[in-house]
């Protein structure tokens, strides 16, 4: 197994203060677009808080053989964490302008350059700009060609982890997927095995800023650690990645994304009460307590329709990104135990206010079977297939659209993880499913899209291997 931690050795290491303040805005409020209170902190504490609630190690697990391994705030397929967090800063209080790489194993920042090596990325103005990269072969080791999709889904999760933590701290984010890959790589100078995937600008009055440093750029770079003695080559992934690259800066044609052609559902979902937003647990606690359930308690305990409705409302909120116009993802639900809904398969209407039933009867065996025989999809209260309209994405954004569909699916998954956790439930993202069987079972024509992600929500089986 490759090392899940990339380090850039030989560069100055800057401390991110331990135990930064907890963003205490209720999690459901943040998930519904309400910003947190402005923290009064310096630059290093601000960065520490942002990363502690989006990308840091949050707990560890002991395997039956006694091996202890780290789990992080952002989930990742196989816990392999192909996503690396790089960030440029300018004008932060008590924090030198420069380019950094986050070192989660020590909650520190590796200073790869001083000055303003990436000004062009931020349009010259955002005080913090993240560039999320994928280290694909860390994932290829386990998943082969399919790893490319998992890397893209993981980026979607990491993006939302950052965006929501920033919002809980009173900031806004904007994600840019449409950039020339090689040019951004030249600004960032990562090891050649890391590919820039998404740029996330963080702005807002709560960021502690001062005058910018006037200094010249000084490069330290750093020597990237080798994450395994044997590299795993995957030429097909290199080809797919190359095909989705852009050569120039360009504004994506968001308006070119035609509306989703399918209509609304006939079963109305109850609107969630705004009073419920204020009573959910603090965002900071929910973000760090979030875990993937290994399995769910089957049995009789059901979730309420109001809980399902609240989770779907959060999933359907618009995204702040240059590729986010008409959504490309449509949710199909395998309902097992939701009060007030007959077991069956449902499709969420494009207006997201209603469900349309497309199959009736017990779906537990089908949901588990389609999810590569993973029991958790049958023991959950509800499981999902996320169907991505890849054709519509390609018409709007060319081959680059393939990435955006997966980013959107990962981002929806991340919101559902946190909403489920905030409501006292648990969740698990599932990249493992039988694609063609899902299409057949849901009667999908190629024009209706392809399955890109599975998900399950229910009551988790307690996991005794987790540490506090
Ligand atoms: C894109 C993606 C795909 C995943 N696929 C599966 C899966 O098929 N089955 C499963 O049990 N867990 C799956 N997971 C959950 C991961 O195993 C889990 O996130 C990882 O072990 C870290 O645990 P944590 O989420 O509790 O931090 C997936 C997670 C992601 C983000």
Coordinates of C-alpha atoms and ligand atoms in Angstrom, one line a residue:
X1 CA 0.0 0.0 0.0
X2 CA 1.5 3.4 -1.0
X3 CA 2.1 5.9 1.8
X4 CA -1.2 7.9 2.3
X5 CA 0.9 11.0 3.2
X6 CA 2.8 13.1 0.7
X7 CA 5.5 15.4 2.2
X8 CA 7.6 18.0 0.5
X9 CA 10.9 17.6 2.5
X10 CA 13.6 20.2 3.1
X11 CA 11.3 23.3 3.2
X12 CA 10.4 25.5 6.2
X13 CA 7.5 23.9 8.2
X14 CA 5.0 26.4 9.7
X15 CA 3.0 25.4 12.8
X16 CA -0.8 25.5 12.6
X17 CA -1.9 26.2 16.2
X18 CA -3.4 23.1 17.9
X19 CA -7.0 23.0 19.0
X20 CA -8.4 25.9 16.9
X21 CA -11.8 27.2 17.9
X22 CA -14.8 25.0 17.0
X23 CA -17.0 26.6 14.3
X24 CA -20.2 26.4 16.4
X25 CA -22.9 27.4 13.9
X26 CA -25.4 24.6 13.7
X27 CA -24.4 22.1 11.0
X28 CA -27.8 22.1 9.3
X29 CA -27.8 25.8 9.1
X30 CA -24.4 25.8 7.4
X31 CA -25.5 23.1 5.0
X32 CA -28.5 25.3 4.2
X33 CA -26.4 28.2 3.2
X34 CA -26.2 30.2 6.4
X35 CA -22.7 31.6 7.2
X36 CA -21.1 31.3 10.6
X37 CA -19.9 34.0 12.8
X38 CA -16.7 35.9 12.1
X39 CA -13.9 34.4 14.2
X40 CA -11.4 36.9 15.8
X41 CA -8.1 35.2 15.2
X42 CA -4.8 35.7 13.4
X43 CA -3.8 34.2 10.1
X44 CA -2.2 31.0 11.4
X45 CA -5.2 30.2 13.6
X46 CA -7.6 31.0 10.7
X47 CA -5.8 28.5 8.4
X48 CA -5.5 26.0 11.3
X49 CA -9.3 26.2 11.8
X50 CA -10.1 25.9 8.1
X51 CA -7.9 22.8 7.7
X52 CA -8.8 21.2 11.0
X53 CA -12.4 21.1 10.0
X54 CA -11.9 20.1 6.3
X55 CA -8.8 18.0 5.8
X56 CA -7.1 17.1 9.1
X57 CA -6.8 13.7 10.8
X58 CA -9.9 13.4 13.0
X59 CA -9.5 9.9 14.6
X60 CA -7.7 6.6 14.1
X61 CA -8.7 2.9 13.8
X62 CA -7.0 -0.2 14.9
X63 CA -7.2 -3.1 12.5
X64 CA -7.7 -6.7 13.8
X65 CA -3.9 -7.2 13.3
X66 CA -3.2 -4.3 15.7
X67 CA -2.1 -1.8 12.9
X68 CA -3.4 1.7 13.7
X69 CA -4.2 4.0 10.9
X70 CA -5.5 7.6 10.5
X71 CA -8.9 8.7 9.3
X72 CA -9.6 12.3 8.2
X73 CA -12.3 14.8 8.1
X74 CA -12.8 14.3 4.3
X75 CA -13.7 10.7 3.4
X76 CA -11.8 8.9 0.7
X77 CA -12.3 5.7 -1.3
X78 CA -10.4 2.9 0.4
X79 CA -9.0 5.6 2.9
X80 CA -6.2 6.1 0.3
X81 CA -6.6 9.9 0.1
X82 CA -5.4 10.7 -3.4
X83 CA -6.2 14.4 -2.8
X84 CA -3.5 16.8 -1.8
X85 CA -4.3 20.3 -0.5
X86 CA -1.9 23.1 -1.7
X87 CA -2.7 26.7 -1.0
X88 CA -1.5 30.2 -1.9
X89 CA -1.9 33.0 0.7
X90 CA -1.6 36.8 0.3
X91 CA -2.0 39.5 2.9
X92 CA -2.9 37.2 5.9
X93 CA -2.2 38.6 9.3
X94 CA 0.9 37.1 10.9
X95 CA 1.4 34.6 8.1
X96 CA 3.9 35.0 5.3
X97 CA 2.6 35.3 1.7
X98 CA 3.5 32.2 -0.2
X99 CA 2.6 28.8 -1.5
X100 CA 2.1 25.9 1.0
X101 CA 1.3 22.2 1.0
X102 CA -0.8 20.9 3.9
X103 CA 0.8 18.1 5.9
X104 CA -2.1 16.4 7.7
X105 CA 0.1 13.9 9.5
X106 CA 1.4 16.8 11.7
X107 CA -1.2 19.5 11.0
X108 CA 1.5 21.8 9.7
X109 CA 2.1 23.8 6.5
X110 CA 5.1 23.1 4.3
X111 CA 6.3 26.4 2.9
X112 CA 7.1 25.7 -0.8
X113 CA 7.6 29.3 -1.8
X114 CA 7.5 32.8 -0.3
X115 CA 6.0 35.7 -2.1
X116 CA 3.4 35.6 -4.8
X117 CA 4.1 32.7 -7.2
X118 CA 0.5 32.1 -8.0
X119 CA -1.1 35.6 -8.2
X120 CA -2.5 34.8 -11.6
X121 CA -4.6 32.0 -10.2
X122 CA -6.4 34.1 -7.6
X123 CA -7.2 36.8 -10.2
X124 CA -4.9 38.8 -7.9
X125 CA -7.4 39.3 -5.1
X126 CA -8.5 36.2 -3.0
X127 CA -6.4 36.0 0.2
X128 CA -6.5 32.2 0.2
X129 CA -6.5 30.0 -2.9
X130 CA -6.4 26.2 -2.7
X131 CA -5.4 24.0 -5.5
X132 CA -6.5 20.4 -5.0
X133 CA -4.4 17.8 -6.8
X134 CA -4.9 14.1 -7.3
X135 CA -2.1 11.6 -6.8
X136 CA -3.9 9.0 -9.0
X137 CA -1.5 6.1 -8.7
X138 CA -1.9 6.0 -4.9
X139 CA -5.5 4.9 -5.8
X140 CA -4.6 2.9 -8.9
X141 CA -2.7 0.5 -6.7
X142 CA -6.0 -0.8 -5.4
X143 CA -8.6 0.1 -8.0
X144 CA -6.9 -0.1 -11.4
X145 CA -8.6 1.9 -14.2
X146 CA -11.6 2.7 -12.0
X147 CA -9.3 4.7 -9.8
X148 CA -9.7 7.8 -12.0
X149 CA -13.4 8.1 -11.1
X150 CA -12.6 7.7 -7.4
X151 CA -10.0 10.4 -7.6
X152 CA -12.6 12.8 -9.1
X153 CA -15.3 11.8 -6.5
X154 CA -12.7 12.4 -3.8
X155 CA -12.0 15.8 -5.1
X156 CA -15.8 16.6 -5.0
X157 CA -15.8 15.6 -1.3
X158 CA -12.6 17.6 -0.5
X159 CA -14.1 20.6 -2.3
X160 CA -17.3 20.5 -0.2
X161 CA -15.3 19.8 3.0
X162 CA -13.4 23.1 2.4
X163 CA -16.4 25.1 1.2
X164 CA -18.6 24.1 4.2
X165 CA -15.8 24.7 6.7
X166 CA -15.2 28.1 5.2
X167 CA -18.9 28.9 5.3
X168 CA -19.1 27.9 8.9
X169 CA -16.3 30.4 9.5
X170 CA -18.1 33.2 7.7
X171 CA -16.4 32.9 4.3
X172 CA -17.5 32.2 0.7
X173 CA -15.7 30.0 -1.7
X174 CA -15.7 29.7 -5.5
X175 CA -14.4 26.6 -7.3
X176 CA -12.8 26.8 -10.8
X177 CA -12.5 23.6 -12.8
X178 CA -11.9 25.3 -16.1
X179 CA -8.2 26.0 -16.2
X180 CA -5.2 25.1 -18.4
X181 CA -3.8 22.1 -16.5
X182 CA -0.2 22.4 -17.6
X183 CA 0.0 26.1 -16.8
X184 CA -1.4 25.7 -13.3
X185 CA 1.0 22.8 -12.7
X186 CA 3.8 25.2 -13.7
X187 CA 2.7 27.7 -11.1
X188 CA 2.3 25.0 -8.4
X189 CA 5.3 22.9 -9.3
X190 CA 4.0 19.7 -7.6
X191 CA 5.7 16.4 -8.1
X192 CA 4.9 15.2 -11.6
X193 CA 2.6 12.4 -10.1
X194 CA 0.2 15.1 -8.8
X195 CA -2.4 16.5 -11.1
X196 CA -4.1 19.9 -10.4
X197 CA -7.9 19.2 -10.5
X198 CA -9.7 22.1 -8.8
X199 CA -9.0 25.6 -7.7
X200 CA -11.0 26.9 -4.7
X201 CA -10.8 30.6 -3.8
X202 CA -11.7 31.6 -0.2
X203 CA -12.9 35.1 0.4
X204 CA -14.8 37.0 3.1
X205 CA -14.7 39.7 5.8
X206 CA -13.8 37.1 8.4
X207 CA -10.4 36.4 6.9
X208 CA -7.8 38.3 9.0
X209 CA -5.9 40.4 6.4
X210 CA -3.3 43.1 6.4
X211 CA -1.0 44.7 3.9
X212 CA 0.5 42.3 1.4
X213 CA 4.2 41.5 1.6
X214 CA 6.1 43.3 -1.1
X215 CA 8.8 40.7 -1.2
X216 CA 10.1 38.8 -4.2
X217 CA 9.2 35.2 -4.8
X218 CA 11.7 32.8 -3.3
X219 CA 11.2 29.1 -4.2
X220 CA 12.0 26.3 -1.8
X221 CA 10.0 23.7 -3.7
X222 CA 10.9 20.7 -1.5
X223 CA 11.6 17.1 -2.4
X224 CA 8.5 15.1 -2.6
X225 CA 8.6 11.8 -0.7
X226 CA 8.3 8.6 -2.7
X227 CA 5.0 7.1 -1.7
X228 CA 6.0 3.6 -2.6
X229 CA 9.1 1.8 -3.8
X230 CA 7.1 0.4 -6.8
X231 CA 5.1 2.8 -9.0
X232 CA 1.9 1.4 -10.4
X233 CA 1.5 2.4 -14.0
X234 CA -1.9 2.9 -15.5
X235 CA -1.6 4.1 -19.1
X236 CA -5.4 4.1 -19.6
X237 CA -5.8 6.6 -16.8
X238 CA -3.1 8.8 -18.3
X239 CA -5.0 8.8 -21.6
X240 CA -8.3 9.7 -20.0
X241 CA -6.7 12.4 -17.9
X242 CA -5.0 13.9 -21.0
X243 CA -8.3 13.8 -22.9
X244 CA -9.9 15.9 -20.2
X245 CA -7.2 18.6 -20.1
X246 CA -7.6 22.2 -21.2
X247 CA -4.8 24.1 -23.0
X248 CA -6.0 27.7 -22.3
X249 CA -7.9 29.8 -19.7
X250 CA -11.5 30.1 -20.9
X251 CA -14.8 30.9 -19.3
X252 CA -16.9 27.7 -19.4
X253 CA -20.2 27.9 -21.2
X254 CA -22.4 27.3 -18.2
X255 CA -25.4 28.5 -20.1
X256 CA -24.7 25.9 -22.7
X257 CA -25.8 23.2 -20.2
X258 CA -29.3 22.6 -21.2
X259 CA -31.9 22.0 -18.5
X260 CA -32.5 18.4 -17.2
X261 CA -35.2 17.1 -19.5
X262 CA -37.0 15.0 -16.9
X263 CA -39.9 16.4 -14.9
X264 CA -40.9 16.6 -11.2
X265 CA -42.2 13.8 -9.0
X266 CA -45.8 13.2 -7.9
X267 CA -45.0 12.5 -4.2
X268 CA -44.4 15.8 -2.4
X269 CA -41.7 16.0 0.1
X270 CA -42.5 17.9 3.4
X271 CA -40.7 21.2 3.6
X272 CA -38.2 21.2 6.5
X273 CA -38.9 23.6 9.4
X274 CA -36.4 26.4 9.6
X275 CA -36.5 26.1 13.4
X276 CA -34.9 22.6 13.0
X277 CA -31.8 24.2 11.5
X278 CA -30.9 26.0 14.7
X279 CA -31.1 22.9 16.9
X280 CA -28.7 20.6 15.1
X281 CA -25.2 19.9 16.4
X282 CA -22.3 22.4 15.9
X283 CA -20.7 22.3 12.5
X284 CA -17.3 21.7 13.9
X285 CA -18.4 18.6 15.9
X286 CA -20.3 17.2 13.0
X287 CA -17.5 17.6 10.5
X288 CA -14.9 15.9 12.8
X289 CA -17.3 13.2 14.0
X290 CA -18.4 12.2 10.5
X291 CA -17.5 8.6 9.7
X292 CA -18.4 6.1 7.0
X293 CA -20.6 3.3 8.4
X294 CA -19.1 -0.1 7.9
X295 CA -22.6 -1.5 7.9
X296 CA -26.0 -0.4 9.0
X297 CA -28.4 -1.9 11.6
X298 CA -31.1 -3.7 9.5
X299 CA -34.2 -4.5 11.5
X300 CA -37.2 -2.3 11.9
X301 CA -35.9 1.1 12.8
X302 CA -36.8 3.6 10.2
X303 CA -35.9 7.2 9.4
X304 CA -38.6 9.8 9.1
X305 CA -39.7 11.4 5.8
X306 CA -38.8 14.8 7.3
X307 CA -35.2 13.6 7.8
X308 CA -35.0 12.3 4.2
X309 CA -36.5 15.5 3.0
X310 CA -34.0 17.6 4.9
X311 CA -31.1 15.6 3.5
X312 CA -32.4 15.8 -0.1
X313 CA -32.9 19.6 0.3
X314 CA -29.2 20.0 1.3
X315 CA -28.1 17.7 -1.5
X316 CA -29.9 19.8 -4.1
X317 CA -28.6 23.3 -3.1
X318 CA -26.7 25.1 -5.9
X319 CA -22.9 24.9 -6.0
X320 CA -20.6 27.9 -6.3
X321 CA -18.3 26.9 -9.2
X322 CA -17.6 27.9 -12.8
X323 CA -19.0 24.6 -14.0
X324 CA -22.2 24.7 -11.8
X325 CA -25.2 25.6 -13.9
X326 CA -27.9 23.0 -14.4
X327 CA -27.1 20.0 -12.2
X328 CA -25.8 16.9 -14.0
X329 CA -26.7 14.5 -11.2
X330 CA -30.1 12.9 -10.7
X331 CA -30.7 11.0 -7.5
X332 CA -32.5 7.6 -7.6
X333 CA -33.5 6.2 -4.2
X334 CA -33.9 2.6 -3.1
X335 CA -36.2 3.2 -0.1
X336 CA -36.1 0.4 2.5
X337 CA -37.4 2.0 5.7
X338 CA -38.6 5.6 5.5
X339 CA -41.8 6.4 7.4
X340 CA -44.6 7.3 5.1
X341 CA -42.9 5.9 1.9
X342 CA -43.6 2.5 0.5
X343 CA -40.5 0.4 -0.2
X344 CA -39.5 0.9 -3.8
X345 CA -37.3 2.8 -6.2
X346 CA -37.9 6.5 -6.5
X347 CA -36.4 9.3 -8.6
X348 CA -36.0 12.8 -7.2
X349 CA -37.8 15.3 -9.5
X350 CA -35.6 17.9 -11.2
X351 CA -37.3 20.6 -9.1
X352 CA -36.2 18.5 -6.1
X353 CA -39.6 19.0 -4.4
X354 CA -41.1 15.6 -5.2
X355 CA -40.4 11.9 -5.7
X356 CA -41.5 9.8 -8.6
X357 CA -41.9 6.1 -7.9
X358 CA -40.5 3.9 -10.6
X359 CA -40.5 0.5 -9.0
X360 CA -42.4 -0.9 -6.0
X361 CA -41.6 -3.6 -3.5
X362 CA -38.7 -4.6 -1.2
X363 CA -35.4 -3.3 -2.7
X364 CA -32.9 -4.6 -0.1
X365 CA -31.5 -7.5 -2.1
X366 CA -31.4 -5.4 -5.3
X367 CA -29.7 -2.4 -3.7
X368 CA -27.0 -4.6 -2.0
X369 CA -26.6 -6.8 -5.1
X370 CA -26.2 -3.8 -7.4
X371 CA -23.6 -2.3 -5.0
X372 CA -21.2 -5.1 -5.6
X373 CA -23.0 -7.3 -3.0
X374 CA -22.2 -4.8 -0.2
X375 CA -24.7 -5.6 2.6
X376 CA -24.7 -2.0 3.8
X377 CA -26.8 -0.9 0.8
X378 CA -29.5 -3.3 1.9
X379 CA -29.3 -2.7 5.6
X380 CA -29.5 1.1 5.2
X381 CA -32.8 2.9 5.5
X382 CA -32.3 4.3 2.0
X383 CA -29.6 3.8 -0.6
X384 CA -28.9 5.9 -3.7
X385 CA -27.7 5.7 -7.3
X386 CA -26.4 9.0 -8.5
X387 CA -27.0 9.1 -12.3
X388 CA -24.8 11.6 -14.2
X389 CA -25.8 13.0 -17.5
X390 CA -22.4 12.7 -19.1
X391 CA -23.7 13.5 -22.6
X392 CA -25.2 16.8 -21.5
X393 CA -22.0 17.6 -19.6
X394 CA -19.9 16.8 -22.7
X395 CA -22.2 19.0 -24.9
X396 CA -21.6 21.9 -22.4
X397 CA -17.9 21.4 -21.5
X398 CA -16.4 18.9 -23.9
X399 CA -14.4 16.0 -22.4
X400 CA -13.7 18.2 -19.4
X401 CA -17.4 17.7 -18.5
X402 CA -16.5 14.1 -17.4
X403 CA -14.6 15.6 -14.4
X404 CA -17.4 18.0 -13.5
X405 CA -20.1 15.3 -13.3
X406 CA -17.9 13.3 -10.8
X407 CA -17.0 16.5 -8.8
X408 CA -20.7 17.2 -8.4
X409 CA -21.5 13.6 -7.3
X410 CA -18.7 13.7 -4.7
X411 CA -19.9 17.1 -3.5
X412 CA -23.5 15.9 -3.1
X413 CA -22.2 12.8 -1.3
X414 CA -20.3 15.1 1.1
X415 CA -23.3 17.2 1.9
X416 CA -25.3 14.0 2.5
X417 CA -22.6 12.6 4.9
X418 CA -22.8 15.8 7.0
X419 CA -26.6 16.1 6.9
X420 CA -27.0 12.5 8.0
X421 CA -24.5 12.9 10.8
X422 CA -26.2 16.1 11.9
X423 CA -29.5 14.3 12.1
X424 CA -28.2 11.4 14.2
X425 CA -27.9 9.0 11.3
X426 CA -24.8 7.6 9.5
X427 CA -23.8 7.3 5.8
X428 CA -21.3 5.7 3.4
X429 CA -20.3 6.6 -0.1
X430 CA -19.9 3.6 -2.4
X431 CA -17.8 3.7 -5.5
X432 CA -18.2 0.0 -6.0
X433 CA -21.2 -1.0 -8.0
X434 CA -22.1 -2.9 -11.2
X435 CA -22.6 -0.2 -13.8
X436 CA -24.5 -2.0 -16.5
X437 CA -26.7 -3.9 -14.0
X438 CA -27.7 -0.6 -12.4
X439 CA -28.6 0.8 -15.8
X440 CA -30.7 -2.2 -16.6
X441 CA -32.4 -2.2 -13.2
X442 CA -33.3 1.5 -13.4
X443 CA -34.3 1.1 -17.1
X444 CA -31.9 3.9 -18.1
X445 CA -31.5 4.7 -21.7
X446 CA -28.0 6.0 -22.6
X447 CA -29.5 9.5 -23.0
X448 CA -30.7 9.4 -19.4
X449 CA -27.2 9.1 -18.1
X450 CA -24.9 6.7 -16.3
X451 CA -24.3 5.7 -12.7
X452 CA -21.3 7.5 -11.2
X453 CA -21.7 7.0 -7.4
X454 CA -23.7 5.0 -4.9
X455 CA -24.6 6.1 -1.4
X456 CA -26.4 4.7 1.7
X457 CA -27.9 6.3 4.8
X458 CA -29.2 4.6 8.0
X459 CA -28.3 3.6 11.5
X460 CA -24.7 2.6 11.7
X461 CA -23.5 -0.5 13.4
X462 CA -21.2 0.7 16.2
X463 CA -17.5 0.4 15.2
X464 CA -15.4 -0.8 18.2
X465 CA -12.1 -0.3 16.3
X466 CA -12.5 3.6 16.3
X467 CA -10.5 5.6 18.9
X468 CA -12.0 8.7 20.5
Ligands
LIG1 C1 -15.5 8.0 -3.6 C2 -15.7 7.0 -2.4 C3 -16.0 5.7 -2.6 C4 -16.2 4.8 -1.6 N1 -16.6 3.5 -1.8 C5 -16.9 2.7 -0.8 C6 -17.4 1.4 -1.0 O1 -17.7 1.0 -2.1 N2 -17.7 0.7 0.1 C7 -17.5 1.1 1.4 O2 -17.7 0.3 2.4 N3 -16.9 2.3 1.6 C8 -16.6 3.1 0.6 N4 -16.2 4.4 0.8 C9 -15.9 4.9 2.2 C10 -14.4 4.8 2.5 O3 -14.0 3.5 2.7 C11 -14.1 5.7 3.7 O4 -14.4 7.0 3.4 C12 -12.7 5.6 4.2 O5 -12.5 4.3 4.7 C13 -12.4 6.5 5.3 O6 -13.3 6.4 6.4 P1 -14.1 7.7 6.9 O7 -15.1 8.0 5.8 O8 -14.8 7.2 8.1 O9 -13.2 8.8 7.1 C14 -16.0 5.3 -0.2 C15 -15.7 6.6 0.0 C16 -15.5 7.5 -1.1 C17 -15.2 9.0 -0.8

